[in-house]
Tab-separated table of C-alpha atoms and ligand atoms in Angstrom:
chain	number	residue	atom	x	y	z
A	7	MET	CA	73.978	92.721	102.566
A	8	SER	CA	76.250	94.248	99.936
A	9	GLY	CA	79.451	92.784	98.517
A	10	LEU	CA	82.948	93.993	97.888
A	11	GLN	CA	84.810	94.508	94.599
A	12	PHE	CA	88.426	95.020	93.633
A	13	LEU	CA	89.013	98.375	91.921
A	14	GLY	CA	92.699	97.581	91.536
A	15	THR	CA	95.450	95.288	92.796
A	16	GLY	CA	99.196	95.565	93.352
A	17	SER	CA	102.235	93.789	94.706
A	18	TYR	CA	105.926	94.130	95.421
A	19	VAL	CA	108.389	91.251	95.539
A	20	PRO	CA	112.040	91.977	96.400
A	21	ASP	CA	114.876	91.173	93.951
A	22	PHE	CA	117.126	88.920	96.035
A	23	VAL	CA	116.385	85.279	95.189
A	24	ALA	CA	117.192	82.542	97.692
A	25	ASP	CA	116.625	79.178	96.022
A	26	ASN	CA	116.921	75.873	97.877
A	27	ASP	CA	120.522	75.413	96.756
A	28	ARG	CA	121.471	78.696	98.412
A	29	PHE	CA	120.178	77.270	101.719
A	30	SER	CA	122.108	74.037	101.268
A	31	GLN	CA	125.295	76.163	101.129
A	32	ILE	CA	124.700	77.457	104.682
A	33	LEU	CA	122.652	74.650	106.297
A	34	ASP	CA	122.428	70.867	106.390
A	35	THR	CA	119.496	70.800	103.970
A	36	SER	CA	118.762	70.201	100.287
A	37	ASP	CA	116.290	70.772	97.479
A	38	GLU	CA	115.542	67.032	97.754
A	39	TRP	CA	114.292	67.581	101.329
A	40	ILE	CA	112.613	70.981	100.933
A	41	TYR	CA	110.701	70.680	97.653
A	42	PRO	CA	108.791	67.415	98.149
A	43	ARG	CA	107.901	68.309	101.769
A	44	THR	CA	106.808	71.899	101.183
A	45	GLY	CA	106.410	72.645	97.453
A	46	ILE	CA	108.964	75.492	97.740
A	47	LYS	CA	111.777	75.943	95.189
A	48	LYS	CA	112.748	79.529	95.987
A	49	ARG	CA	111.709	82.645	97.872
A	50	GLN	CA	112.670	86.320	97.595
A	51	LEU	CA	114.093	88.317	100.479
A	52	ALA	CA	114.122	92.054	101.210
A	53	VAL	CA	117.785	92.103	102.190
A	54	ASP	CA	118.165	95.900	101.886
A	55	LYS	CA	114.617	97.249	102.331
A	56	PRO	CA	112.355	97.796	105.353
A	57	ASN	CA	108.887	96.254	105.386
A	58	TYR	CA	107.084	99.584	104.909
A	59	TYR	CA	109.028	100.120	101.657
A	60	MET	CA	107.506	96.930	100.227
A	61	GLY	CA	104.028	97.894	101.477
A	62	THR	CA	104.323	101.357	99.926
A	63	GLU	CA	105.370	99.972	96.538
A	64	ALA	CA	102.469	97.477	96.544
A	65	ALA	CA	100.066	100.291	97.516
A	66	LYS	CA	101.297	102.529	94.659
A	67	ASP	CA	100.892	99.618	92.245
A	68	ALA	CA	97.300	99.017	93.420
A	69	LEU	CA	96.402	102.721	93.068
A	70	LYS	CA	97.822	102.751	89.551
A	71	SER	CA	95.854	99.619	88.685
A	72	ALA	CA	92.654	101.187	90.115
A	73	GLY	CA	93.338	104.398	88.174
A	74	ILE	CA	92.787	106.628	91.191
A	75	THR	CA	94.897	109.094	93.122
A	76	ALA	CA	95.791	108.525	96.785
A	77	ASP	CA	93.584	111.387	98.020
A	78	LYS	CA	90.503	109.279	97.074
A	79	ILE	CA	91.347	106.673	99.733
A	80	ASP	CA	89.128	106.948	102.859
A	81	LEU	CA	90.827	104.244	104.924
A	82	ILE	CA	94.088	102.294	104.848
A	83	ILE	CA	94.167	98.921	106.620
A	84	VAL	CA	97.538	97.207	106.806
A	85	SER	CA	97.956	93.625	107.910
A	86	THR	CA	101.413	92.687	109.119
A	87	CYS	CA	103.007	90.536	111.799
A	88	THR	CA	106.505	91.752	110.930
A	89	PRO	CA	106.307	95.541	111.434
A	90	ASP	CA	109.351	97.814	111.393
A	91	PHE	CA	107.983	99.735	114.391
A	92	PHE	CA	105.847	98.798	117.409
A	93	TYR	CA	104.195	102.110	116.649
A	94	PRO	CA	103.115	104.049	114.728
A	95	ALA	CA	101.010	101.661	112.671
A	96	MET	CA	102.564	100.808	109.303
A	97	SER	CA	99.433	102.155	107.626
A	98	CYS	CA	100.486	105.657	108.795
A	99	LEU	CA	103.926	105.303	107.201
A	100	ILE	CA	102.328	104.156	103.950
A	101	GLN	CA	99.776	106.981	104.136
A	102	LYS	CA	102.615	109.514	104.276
A	103	ARG	CA	104.598	107.920	101.462
A	104	ILE	CA	101.687	107.667	99.023
A	105	GLY	CA	100.065	110.978	100.102
A	106	ALA	CA	96.682	109.553	101.135
A	107	VAL	CA	95.848	112.755	102.986
A	108	ASN	CA	92.142	111.936	103.527
A	109	ALA	CA	92.595	108.428	104.900
A	110	SER	CA	92.108	107.022	108.381
A	111	CYS	CA	94.707	104.371	109.207
A	112	PHE	CA	95.110	101.310	111.357
A	113	ASP	CA	96.914	97.956	111.307
A	114	VAL	CA	95.663	94.459	112.081
A	115	ASN	CA	97.656	91.436	113.168
A	116	SER	CA	96.152	87.984	112.920
A	117	ALA	CA	99.423	86.700	111.420
A	118	CYS	CA	98.963	84.779	108.165
A	119	THR	CA	95.165	85.190	108.391
A	120	GLY	CA	95.679	88.979	108.343
A	121	PHE	CA	94.505	89.709	104.809
A	122	ILE	CA	91.232	87.854	105.387
A	123	THR	CA	90.698	89.763	108.644
A	124	ALA	CA	91.433	93.074	106.878
A	125	MET	CA	89.034	92.267	104.020
A	126	ASP	CA	86.284	91.390	106.496
A	127	ILE	CA	86.833	94.654	108.388
A	128	ALA	CA	86.866	96.622	105.117
A	129	HIS	CA	83.585	95.016	104.114
A	130	LYS	CA	81.990	96.130	107.385
A	131	PHE	CA	83.336	99.682	107.030
A	132	LEU	CA	82.005	99.891	103.462
A	133	GLU	CA	78.561	98.759	104.677
A	134	THR	CA	78.325	101.979	106.735
A	135	ASP	CA	78.548	104.095	103.534
A	136	LYS	CA	80.840	106.467	105.427
A	137	TYR	CA	83.845	104.877	103.735
A	138	LYS	CA	83.709	104.430	99.949
A	139	THR	CA	87.221	103.453	98.916
A	140	ILE	CA	89.563	101.403	101.067
A	141	LEU	CA	93.172	100.412	100.509
A	142	ILE	CA	94.267	97.122	102.091
A	143	VAL	CA	97.974	96.340	102.202
A	144	SER	CA	99.456	93.091	103.504
A	145	SER	CA	103.189	93.472	103.830
A	146	GLU	CA	105.499	90.937	105.432
A	147	LYS	CA	109.237	90.789	105.983
A	148	LEU	CA	109.527	87.300	107.497
A	149	SER	CA	113.294	87.292	106.925
A	150	SER	CA	113.638	89.759	109.824
A	151	GLN	CA	112.337	87.103	112.259
A	152	GLN	CA	114.233	84.027	111.061
A	153	ASP	CA	117.067	82.248	112.774
A	154	TYR	CA	119.133	81.280	109.718
A	155	THR	CA	120.692	78.388	111.658
A	156	ASP	CA	117.229	76.808	112.168
A	157	ARG	CA	116.754	74.662	109.057
A	158	ALA	CA	113.265	73.554	110.073
A	159	ASN	CA	111.841	77.063	109.719
A	160	CYS	CA	113.990	79.579	107.817
A	161	ILE	CA	113.632	77.652	104.550
A	162	LEU	CA	109.858	78.183	104.591
A	163	PHE	CA	109.569	81.959	104.469
A	164	GLY	CA	109.940	84.802	101.968
A	165	ASP	CA	109.217	88.549	101.903
A	166	ALA	CA	106.572	90.343	99.824
A	167	ALA	CA	103.653	92.770	99.874
A	168	GLY	CA	100.258	92.672	98.210
A	169	ALA	CA	97.586	95.366	98.048
A	170	VAL	CA	94.008	95.840	96.870
A	171	VAL	CA	91.751	98.861	96.500
A	172	VAL	CA	88.186	97.861	97.361
A	173	ALA	CA	84.700	99.378	97.175
A	174	LYS	CA	81.123	98.264	97.775
A	175	SER	CA	79.365	96.079	95.174
A	176	ASP	CA	76.116	94.188	94.592
A	177	GLY	CA	77.796	90.771	94.671
A	178	GLN	CA	77.562	88.123	97.359
A	179	PHE	CA	79.952	88.187	100.309
A	180	SER	CA	80.341	85.835	103.236
A	181	SER	CA	83.075	85.616	105.831
A	182	PHE	CA	84.214	83.517	108.762
A	183	LEU	CA	86.990	84.227	111.281
A	184	GLY	CA	88.094	81.681	113.886
A	185	ALA	CA	90.770	81.438	116.573
A	186	GLU	CA	92.220	78.744	118.851
A	187	GLY	CA	94.175	80.746	121.420
A	188	ASP	CA	94.857	77.542	123.372
A	189	GLU	CA	97.445	76.737	120.720
A	190	PHE	CA	99.178	80.113	120.754
A	191	ASP	CA	102.548	78.584	121.568
A	192	ALA	CA	102.589	76.395	118.438
A	193	LEU	CA	103.785	79.405	116.410
A	194	TYR	CA	105.076	82.661	117.809
A	195	CYS	CA	107.703	85.361	117.776
A	196	LYS	CA	108.109	86.854	121.219
A	197	VAL	CA	108.945	90.530	121.780
A	198	ASN	CA	112.272	90.894	123.534
A	199	TYR	CA	111.670	93.846	125.849
A	200	GLN	CA	114.772	95.075	127.606
A	201	SER	CA	113.514	97.061	130.517
A	202	ASN	CA	115.623	99.245	132.754
A	203	CYS	CA	112.699	99.670	135.120
A	204	PRO	CA	114.149	99.227	138.630
A	205	TRP	CA	111.164	97.089	139.715
A	206	PHE	CA	111.199	94.812	136.694
A	207	LYS	CA	110.603	91.133	137.480
A	208	ASP	CA	111.970	88.107	135.692
A	209	GLU	CA	109.522	87.735	132.819
A	210	ASP	CA	109.524	83.919	133.030
A	211	GLU	CA	107.303	84.296	136.089
A	212	PHE	CA	104.613	85.725	133.847
A	213	TYR	CA	105.018	83.256	131.029
A	214	GLU	CA	105.112	80.146	133.238
A	215	ASN	CA	108.322	78.986	131.526
A	216	ARG	CA	106.283	77.956	128.496
A	217	PHE	CA	108.762	79.317	125.979
A	218	ASP	CA	112.037	77.770	124.950
A	219	THR	CA	115.248	79.692	124.366
A	220	PHE	CA	114.262	80.896	120.876
A	221	ALA	CA	111.650	83.047	122.591
A	222	LYS	CA	114.392	85.287	123.989
A	223	LYS	CA	115.804	86.200	120.604
A	224	ASN	CA	112.951	87.741	118.632
A	225	TYR	CA	112.959	84.722	116.316
A	226	LEU	CA	110.056	82.790	114.909
A	227	TYR	CA	109.389	79.556	116.771
A	228	GLN	CA	107.139	76.886	115.290
A	229	ASP	CA	105.992	73.399	116.123
A	230	GLY	CA	105.605	72.483	112.459
A	231	ARG	CA	103.742	69.236	113.008
A	232	ALA	CA	101.168	70.822	115.356
A	233	VAL	CA	100.516	73.669	112.894
A	234	TYR	CA	100.258	71.219	109.995
A	235	LYS	CA	97.622	69.166	111.801
A	236	PHE	CA	95.627	72.256	112.738
A	237	ALA	CA	95.863	73.795	109.273
A	238	VAL	CA	94.257	71.031	107.225
A	239	ASN	CA	91.087	70.864	109.337
A	240	ALA	CA	90.932	74.620	109.960
A	241	MET	CA	91.027	75.419	106.248
A	242	ALA	CA	88.345	72.851	105.464
A	243	ASP	CA	86.182	74.102	108.371
A	244	ALA	CA	86.483	77.739	107.347
A	245	VAL	CA	85.536	77.072	103.725
A	246	ASN	CA	82.578	74.923	104.792
A	247	HIS	CA	81.330	77.777	107.018
A	248	VAL	CA	81.324	80.397	104.244
A	249	SER	CA	79.964	78.004	101.624
A	250	GLU	CA	77.030	77.150	103.877
A	251	GLN	CA	76.373	80.854	104.493
A	252	ILE	CA	75.797	81.507	100.787
A	253	GLY	CA	74.253	78.094	100.080
A	254	ILE	CA	76.746	76.495	97.707
A	255	ALA	CA	78.985	73.438	97.868
A	256	PRO	CA	82.753	74.150	97.936
A	257	SER	CA	83.045	72.279	94.623
A	258	GLU	CA	80.888	75.007	93.009
A	259	LEU	CA	83.473	77.710	93.722
A	260	ASP	CA	85.182	79.135	90.638
A	261	LEU	CA	88.554	79.834	92.194
A	262	VAL	CA	90.252	79.347	95.563
A	263	ILE	CA	93.300	81.291	96.749
A	264	PRO	CA	94.601	79.596	99.902
A	265	HIS	CA	97.338	80.711	102.267
A	266	GLN	CA	100.601	79.328	100.879
A	267	ALA	CA	102.302	77.571	103.804
A	268	ASN	CA	102.802	74.097	102.409
A	269	LEU	CA	101.609	72.565	99.141
A	270	ARG	CA	100.713	69.348	100.959
A	271	ILE	CA	98.418	71.242	103.371
A	272	ILE	CA	96.668	72.922	100.427
A	273	ALA	CA	96.284	69.621	98.560
A	274	LYS	CA	94.899	67.775	101.596
A	275	ALA	CA	92.438	70.507	102.629
A	276	THR	CA	91.075	71.031	99.112
A	277	GLU	CA	90.792	67.265	98.618
A	278	LEU	CA	88.693	67.053	101.827
A	279	LEU	CA	86.481	69.826	100.409
A	280	GLY	CA	86.122	68.150	96.998
A	281	ILE	CA	87.611	71.135	95.159
A	282	PRO	CA	89.428	70.139	91.963
A	283	GLU	CA	93.114	71.055	91.763
A	284	GLU	CA	92.684	73.287	88.703
A	285	LYS	CA	90.498	75.685	90.731
A	286	VAL	CA	93.162	76.157	93.409
A	287	TYR	CA	95.781	78.879	92.888
A	288	THR	CA	99.284	78.362	94.214
A	289	ASN	CA	102.462	80.422	93.991
A	290	ILE	CA	104.379	78.856	96.893
A	291	GLU	CA	106.864	77.229	94.494
A	292	TYR	CA	108.515	80.591	93.699
A	293	MET	CA	107.315	82.787	96.616
A	294	GLY	CA	107.610	80.561	99.713
A	295	ASN	CA	105.366	81.482	102.613
A	296	VAL	CA	104.961	85.277	102.777
A	297	SER	CA	102.371	85.167	105.584
A	298	SER	CA	99.443	87.565	105.154
A	299	ALA	CA	100.852	88.755	101.799
A	300	CYS	CA	100.354	85.319	100.157
A	301	ILE	CA	96.711	85.852	99.236
A	302	PRO	CA	96.838	89.470	97.929
A	303	VAL	CA	99.983	88.711	95.890
A	304	GLY	CA	98.020	85.806	94.381
A	305	ILE	CA	95.052	88.096	93.718
A	306	ASP	CA	97.343	90.567	91.950
A	307	GLU	CA	98.899	87.840	89.795
A	308	LEU	CA	95.441	86.566	88.803
A	309	TYR	CA	93.907	90.031	88.277
A	310	LYS	CA	96.728	91.267	86.063
A	311	SER	CA	96.849	88.059	84.018
A	312	GLY	CA	93.092	88.326	83.353
A	313	ARG	CA	92.277	85.046	85.147
A	314	LEU	CA	90.180	86.789	87.786
A	315	LYS	CA	86.972	87.703	85.984
A	316	ARG	CA	83.851	89.620	87.030
A	317	GLY	CA	81.085	87.481	88.569
A	318	MET	CA	83.375	84.669	89.725
A	319	LYS	CA	82.802	83.035	93.103
A	320	LEU	CA	86.229	83.556	94.631
A	321	CYS	CA	87.211	81.908	97.910
A	322	LEU	CA	90.093	83.121	100.093
A	323	VAL	CA	91.164	80.897	102.965
A	324	GLY	CA	93.996	81.125	105.448
A	325	PHE	CA	95.398	80.154	108.831
A	326	GLY	CA	98.312	81.233	110.967
A	327	ALA	CA	99.742	82.093	114.357
A	328	GLY	CA	97.147	82.501	117.063
A	329	LEU	CA	96.233	79.989	115.965
A	330	THR	CA	93.827	81.881	113.717
A	331	TYR	CA	91.951	80.883	110.593
A	332	GLY	CA	89.351	82.349	108.305
A	333	SER	CA	87.724	82.407	104.922
A	334	ILE	CA	85.815	84.688	102.577
A	335	ILE	CA	83.673	83.948	99.557
A	336	MET	CA	83.014	86.968	97.353
A	337	GLU	CA	81.499	87.474	93.962
A	338	THR	CA	84.172	89.402	92.102
B	25	UT7	O1	102.069	80.226	107.937
B	25	UT7	C1	102.772	79.472	108.876
B	25	UT7	C2	102.135	78.167	109.036
B	25	UT7	N1	103.106	77.125	109.114
B	25	UT7	C3	102.909	75.957	108.537
B	25	UT7	O2	101.944	75.733	107.876
B	25	UT7	C4	103.914	74.867	108.773
B	25	UT7	C5	103.228	73.541	108.879
B	25	UT7	N2	104.190	72.460	108.988
B	25	UT7	C6	104.910	72.012	107.928
B	25	UT7	O3	104.751	72.483	106.825
B	25	UT7	C7	105.871	70.865	108.165
B	25	UT7	O4	105.720	70.384	109.489
B	25	UT7	C8	107.355	71.293	107.928
B	25	UT7	C9	107.607	71.472	106.438
B	25	UT7	C10	107.675	72.571	108.672
B	25	UT7	C11	108.294	70.186	108.428
B	25	UT7	O5	108.010	68.966	107.771
B	25	UT7	P1	107.864	67.620	108.611
B	25	UT7	O6	107.643	66.523	107.644
B	25	UT7	O7	106.803	67.846	109.660
B	25	UT7	O8	109.302	67.453	109.239
B	25	UT7	P2	109.740	67.365	110.766
B	25	UT7	O9	109.764	68.699	111.399
B	25	UT7	O10	108.955	66.285	111.471
B	25	UT7	O11	111.227	66.837	110.616
B	25	UT7	C12	111.529	65.551	110.033
B	25	UT7	C13	113.033	65.409	109.923
B	25	UT7	C14	113.764	65.729	111.232
B	25	UT7	O12	114.892	64.891	111.307
B	25	UT7	P3	114.856	63.574	112.237
B	25	UT7	O13	114.571	64.069	113.626
B	25	UT7	O14	113.742	62.714	111.700
B	25	UT7	O15	116.195	62.974	112.054
B	25	UT7	C15	114.254	67.137	111.022
B	25	UT7	O16	115.411	67.446	111.790
B	25	UT7	O17	113.544	66.326	108.952
B	25	UT7	C16	114.581	67.134	109.543
B	25	UT7	N3	114.500	68.465	108.943
B	25	UT7	C17	115.210	68.789	107.857
B	25	UT7	N4	116.090	68.084	107.102
B	25	UT7	C18	116.631	68.718	106.050
B	25	UT7	C19	113.752	69.516	109.327
B	25	UT7	N5	113.964	70.550	108.499
B	25	UT7	C20	114.869	70.118	107.578
B	25	UT7	C21	115.474	70.730	106.448
B	25	UT7	N6	116.339	69.990	105.733
B	25	UT7	N7	115.208	72.006	106.092
């Protein structure tokens, strides 16, 4: 089996900075509560830009970094759980804006696990040899789904986009994707359809009254404690799966880029795996949780600063709504 290499990386982070003090001006909260519990000091919000704008800018940055023109892209995969449109897919909007005239396009949604899912799909498409150069964009505007009176959740999330251009390589690659649909109502944002169909029934009949009132407002709902509990074991499980596949211990990895939901989750999961802190990349302190964009933004930061070197055993691991989880180990 072949591997996958980065030809280039990119990102876009909006200008508007919301630090913890800004939240304490509008909510009963404080830096003293937020920082020790989450590891977050600030996040950036796309107050005047749609999600596809961020995705497009990250895509342009990745193409520039790869040194190729958009017409060389065979496929665009976008991961997002915060799209501007139900349809068309965001990948089609980005295709138009960057001029990737030869690309096929589709989106994936496995929430915060989305970049890992997209990378795994890209790897399988590259294996066919029909697709040579793939652009993956993870773009998330979480601010569009927050209830800014809900202090338990809105303080966690930021907006950003990350992108990579990938091609086949000779390196090792292993992947694992898992899901626990039983726990779907631990973290969700329900679509608020307003039907004028004359035969429309009260939707609660279909949903068995499982959702609380937040569900009616297109806002994110989360049972933070349930997700926390799931996340620690899911991350450890996923990394163990991929490590076993390529026959190494997690402690032998060169670098780990985890999903950035909570610094305490990252610390606990990597401690369980025996991975030393200095091998674990975090940017949650200044980015917050930007869902599926966390990992590719981290990749871009590492790639451009020269910390991501050829031949490294890089591990990506994430979890999110679904509940989904997954991991990849790739030789860069
Ligand atoms: O990618 C998405 C995945 N999501 C996650 O990974 C989230 C996982 N969960 C977590 O990270 C944590 O559960 C949170 C950071 C969300 C919450 O931390 P917690 O220690 O589980 O707090 P809690 O929800 O149990 O709340 C403890 C207390 C409550 O007050 P009482 O009932 O004890 O009086 C909350 O009302 O803290 C209160 N609280 C706050 N206080 C000040 C909740 N949010 C805040 C806040 N500021 N922002």
